[in-house]
Amino acid sequence: MDFADLSRDVTAYHHVLFAVFGLAPWNITSALFAQLPLVLPASPQRAQLASFMDVATNLGNLPMLVYIFLVGRSAFARRQPQSLNAATIYALFVLALITAGGFASLWQETPFGFSLYVVLFALCGGIVGDVMMVTAFPYMTQFHPHYTSSFSTGMSGHGLLTNGLAIIQDVGAK
């Protein structure tokens, strides 16, 4: 193998990594909605739960706006925007992991006769997706521009991954 072959392999490897990174923004939200056939029978809201989750997911735009107008315009953001974006992305990954673990543990709990945790985790998924969108693309500017295509490809494939796994899991089976 000569140097040119190695260079192509590393580039292909990087494209795959950026595509996997692109899966992150909306993966948790897709996974929550993919599990709805399991959750609905235990929910007092039944079919309305999906609408509550959708509203909660869209409320994730509010923290995104706060981030854009307050955090993104701070003195630190002006001095070290890539560091702020990287730190925010790491924090969002932690929130996504907490959301996944919390959902797996608490989806059947219905305090106050409401699927509060499911809706709360949908809100967290919306926050992860929305804030990641305004941090990941600026973060990507420090890399070669063609990696942005790989990242975008990963973003468009998140539903394929989560819903494909739900099909394999046979979520709708009784």
CSV table of C-alpha atoms in Angstrom, one decimal:
chain,number,residue,atom,x,y,z
A,1,MET,CA,0.0,0.0,0.0
A,2,ASP,CA,1.5,3.3,-1.0
A,3,PHE,CA,0.9,6.8,0.6
A,4,ALA,CA,-1.9,7.7,-1.8
A,5,ASP,CA,-3.9,4.6,-0.8
A,6,LEU,CA,-3.4,5.3,2.9
A,7,SER,CA,-4.5,8.9,2.4
A,8,ARG,CA,-7.7,7.7,0.7
A,9,ASP,CA,-8.4,5.2,3.6
A,10,VAL,CA,-7.9,7.9,6.2
A,11,THR,CA,-10.2,10.3,4.3
A,12,ALA,CA,-12.9,7.5,4.0
A,13,TYR,CA,-12.5,6.8,7.7
A,14,HIS,CA,-13.0,10.5,8.5
A,15,HIS,CA,-16.1,10.6,6.3
A,16,VAL,CA,-17.6,7.7,8.2
A,17,LEU,CA,-16.8,9.4,11.5
A,18,PHE,CA,-18.3,12.7,10.4
A,19,ALA,CA,-21.4,10.8,9.2
A,20,VAL,CA,-21.7,9.1,12.6
A,21,PHE,CA,-21.3,12.5,14.3
A,22,GLY,CA,-24.2,13.7,12.0
A,23,LEU,CA,-26.4,11.0,13.5
A,24,ALA,CA,-26.3,12.7,16.9
A,25,PRO,CA,-28.5,15.8,16.7
A,26,TRP,CA,-31.9,14.1,16.2
A,27,ASN,CA,-31.2,10.5,17.0
A,28,ILE,CA,-32.6,10.6,20.6
A,29,THR,CA,-35.8,12.2,19.4
A,30,SER,CA,-36.3,9.7,16.6
A,31,ALA,CA,-35.7,6.9,19.1
A,32,LEU,CA,-38.3,8.2,21.5
A,33,PHE,CA,-40.9,8.4,18.8
A,34,ALA,CA,-39.9,5.0,17.4
A,35,GLN,CA,-40.8,3.5,20.9
A,36,LEU,CA,-44.3,5.0,20.9
A,37,PRO,CA,-46.0,1.7,20.2
A,38,LEU,CA,-44.6,0.4,23.5
A,39,VAL,CA,-45.4,3.5,25.4
A,40,LEU,CA,-48.9,4.3,24.3
A,41,PRO,CA,-50.7,1.4,26.1
A,42,ALA,CA,-49.2,2.5,29.4
A,43,SER,CA,-49.9,6.2,28.9
A,44,PRO,CA,-53.1,7.8,30.2
A,45,GLN,CA,-53.0,10.2,27.2
A,46,ARG,CA,-53.0,7.3,24.7
A,47,ALA,CA,-52.9,8.6,21.1
A,48,GLN,CA,-52.6,12.2,22.3
A,49,LEU,CA,-49.2,11.5,23.8
A,50,ALA,CA,-47.5,11.8,20.3
A,51,SER,CA,-48.9,15.4,20.1
A,52,PHE,CA,-47.7,16.3,23.6
A,53,MET,CA,-44.3,14.9,22.6
A,54,ASP,CA,-44.3,16.9,19.4
A,55,VAL,CA,-45.1,20.1,21.2
A,56,ALA,CA,-42.4,19.4,23.8
A,57,THR,CA,-39.8,18.6,21.0
A,58,ASN,CA,-40.6,21.9,19.4
A,59,LEU,CA,-40.3,23.8,22.7
A,60,GLY,CA,-36.6,22.8,22.3
A,61,ASN,CA,-36.4,25.8,20.1
A,62,LEU,CA,-36.6,28.1,23.1
A,63,PRO,CA,-33.2,27.0,24.7
A,64,MET,CA,-31.7,27.2,21.2
A,65,LEU,CA,-32.8,30.9,20.9
A,66,VAL,CA,-31.4,31.6,24.4
A,67,TYR,CA,-28.1,30.0,23.3
A,68,ILE,CA,-28.0,32.1,20.1
A,69,PHE,CA,-28.9,35.4,21.7
A,70,LEU,CA,-27.1,35.1,25.0
A,71,VAL,CA,-24.4,32.5,25.0
A,72,GLY,CA,-23.5,32.8,21.4
A,73,ARG,CA,-22.9,36.5,21.7
A,74,SER,CA,-20.9,36.4,24.9
A,75,ALA,CA,-17.4,37.7,25.2
A,76,PHE,CA,-16.1,34.1,25.4
A,77,ALA,CA,-18.0,33.1,22.3
A,78,ARG,CA,-16.3,36.0,20.4
A,79,ARG,CA,-12.9,35.1,21.6
A,80,GLN,CA,-13.1,31.3,21.4
A,81,PRO,CA,-16.1,30.2,19.3
A,82,GLN,CA,-14.8,26.7,18.5
A,83,SER,CA,-14.2,26.0,22.2
A,84,LEU,CA,-17.7,27.1,23.1
A,85,ASN,CA,-19.2,25.0,20.4
A,86,ALA,CA,-17.1,21.9,21.4
A,87,ALA,CA,-18.1,22.3,25.0
A,88,THR,CA,-21.7,22.7,24.1
A,89,ILE,CA,-21.7,19.7,21.9
A,90,TYR,CA,-20.2,17.6,24.7
A,91,ALA,CA,-22.8,18.8,27.1
A,92,LEU,CA,-25.5,17.9,24.6
A,93,PHE,CA,-24.1,14.4,24.2
A,94,VAL,CA,-24.3,14.1,28.0
A,95,LEU,CA,-27.9,15.4,28.0
A,96,ALA,CA,-28.8,12.8,25.2
A,97,LEU,CA,-27.3,10.0,27.3
A,98,ILE,CA,-29.3,11.1,30.4
A,99,THR,CA,-32.4,11.4,28.2
A,100,ALA,CA,-32.0,7.9,26.8
A,101,GLY,CA,-31.3,6.4,30.3
A,102,GLY,CA,-34.1,8.3,31.9
A,103,PHE,CA,-36.6,7.3,29.2
A,104,ALA,CA,-35.6,3.6,29.5
A,105,SER,CA,-36.1,3.8,33.3
A,106,LEU,CA,-39.1,6.1,33.7
A,107,TRP,CA,-41.4,5.7,30.6
A,108,GLN,CA,-44.0,3.8,32.5
A,109,GLU,CA,-44.2,6.3,35.4
A,110,THR,CA,-47.2,8.6,35.2
A,111,PRO,CA,-47.1,11.2,38.0
A,112,PHE,CA,-50.3,13.3,38.3
A,113,GLY,CA,-51.9,10.9,35.8
A,114,PHE,CA,-49.8,12.2,33.0
A,115,SER,CA,-46.8,10.7,31.0
A,116,LEU,CA,-44.7,13.5,32.4
A,117,TYR,CA,-41.3,11.9,32.0
A,118,VAL,CA,-42.0,10.8,28.4
A,119,VAL,CA,-42.9,14.4,27.5
A,120,LEU,CA,-40.0,15.8,29.5
A,121,PHE,CA,-37.6,13.5,27.6
A,122,ALA,CA,-39.1,14.6,24.3
A,123,LEU,CA,-38.3,18.2,25.4
A,124,CYS,CA,-34.7,17.1,26.1
A,125,GLY,CA,-34.5,15.5,22.8
A,126,GLY,CA,-35.7,18.7,21.1
A,127,ILE,CA,-33.1,20.7,23.0
A,128,VAL,CA,-30.4,18.3,22.0
A,129,GLY,CA,-31.4,18.5,18.3
A,130,ASP,CA,-32.1,22.2,18.1
A,131,VAL,CA,-29.0,23.4,20.0
A,132,MET,CA,-26.8,20.9,18.2
A,133,MET,CA,-27.9,22.3,14.9
A,134,VAL,CA,-26.7,25.8,15.7
A,135,THR,CA,-23.4,24.6,17.3
A,136,ALA,CA,-22.4,21.6,15.0
A,137,PHE,CA,-22.3,23.5,11.7
A,138,PRO,CA,-20.1,26.3,13.0
A,139,TYR,CA,-18.0,23.7,14.7
A,140,MET,CA,-17.6,21.9,11.3
A,141,THR,CA,-16.0,25.0,9.8
A,142,GLN,CA,-12.7,24.1,11.3
A,143,PHE,CA,-12.5,20.9,9.2
A,144,HIS,CA,-12.2,20.5,5.4
A,145,PRO,CA,-15.5,21.6,3.8
A,146,HIS,CA,-16.2,18.2,2.2
A,147,TYR,CA,-16.7,16.7,5.7
A,148,THR,CA,-19.8,18.9,6.0
A,149,SER,CA,-21.5,16.7,3.4
A,150,SER,CA,-20.6,13.6,5.4
A,151,PHE,CA,-22.1,15.2,8.5
A,152,SER,CA,-25.2,16.2,6.6
A,153,THR,CA,-25.6,12.7,5.3
A,154,GLY,CA,-25.4,11.3,8.8
A,155,MET,CA,-28.1,13.8,9.9
A,156,SER,CA,-30.4,12.6,7.2
A,157,GLY,CA,-29.8,9.0,8.1
A,158,HIS,CA,-30.7,9.2,11.8
A,159,GLY,CA,-34.3,8.1,11.2
A,160,LEU,CA,-33.2,5.2,9.1
A,161,LEU,CA,-31.0,4.0,12.0
A,162,THR,CA,-33.5,4.4,14.9
A,163,ASN,CA,-36.5,3.2,13.0
A,164,GLY,CA,-34.6,0.4,11.5
A,165,LEU,CA,-33.6,-0.7,15.0
A,166,ALA,CA,-37.3,-0.4,16.1
A,167,ILE,CA,-38.3,-2.7,13.2
A,168,ILE,CA,-35.7,-5.2,14.2
A,169,GLN,CA,-36.8,-4.9,17.8
A,170,ASP,CA,-40.4,-5.5,16.6
A,171,VAL,CA,-41.7,-2.6,18.7
A,172,GLY,CA,-45.3,-2.9,17.6
A,173,ALA,CA,-45.6,-6.6,18.4
A,174,LYS,CA,-48.0,-7.6,21.2
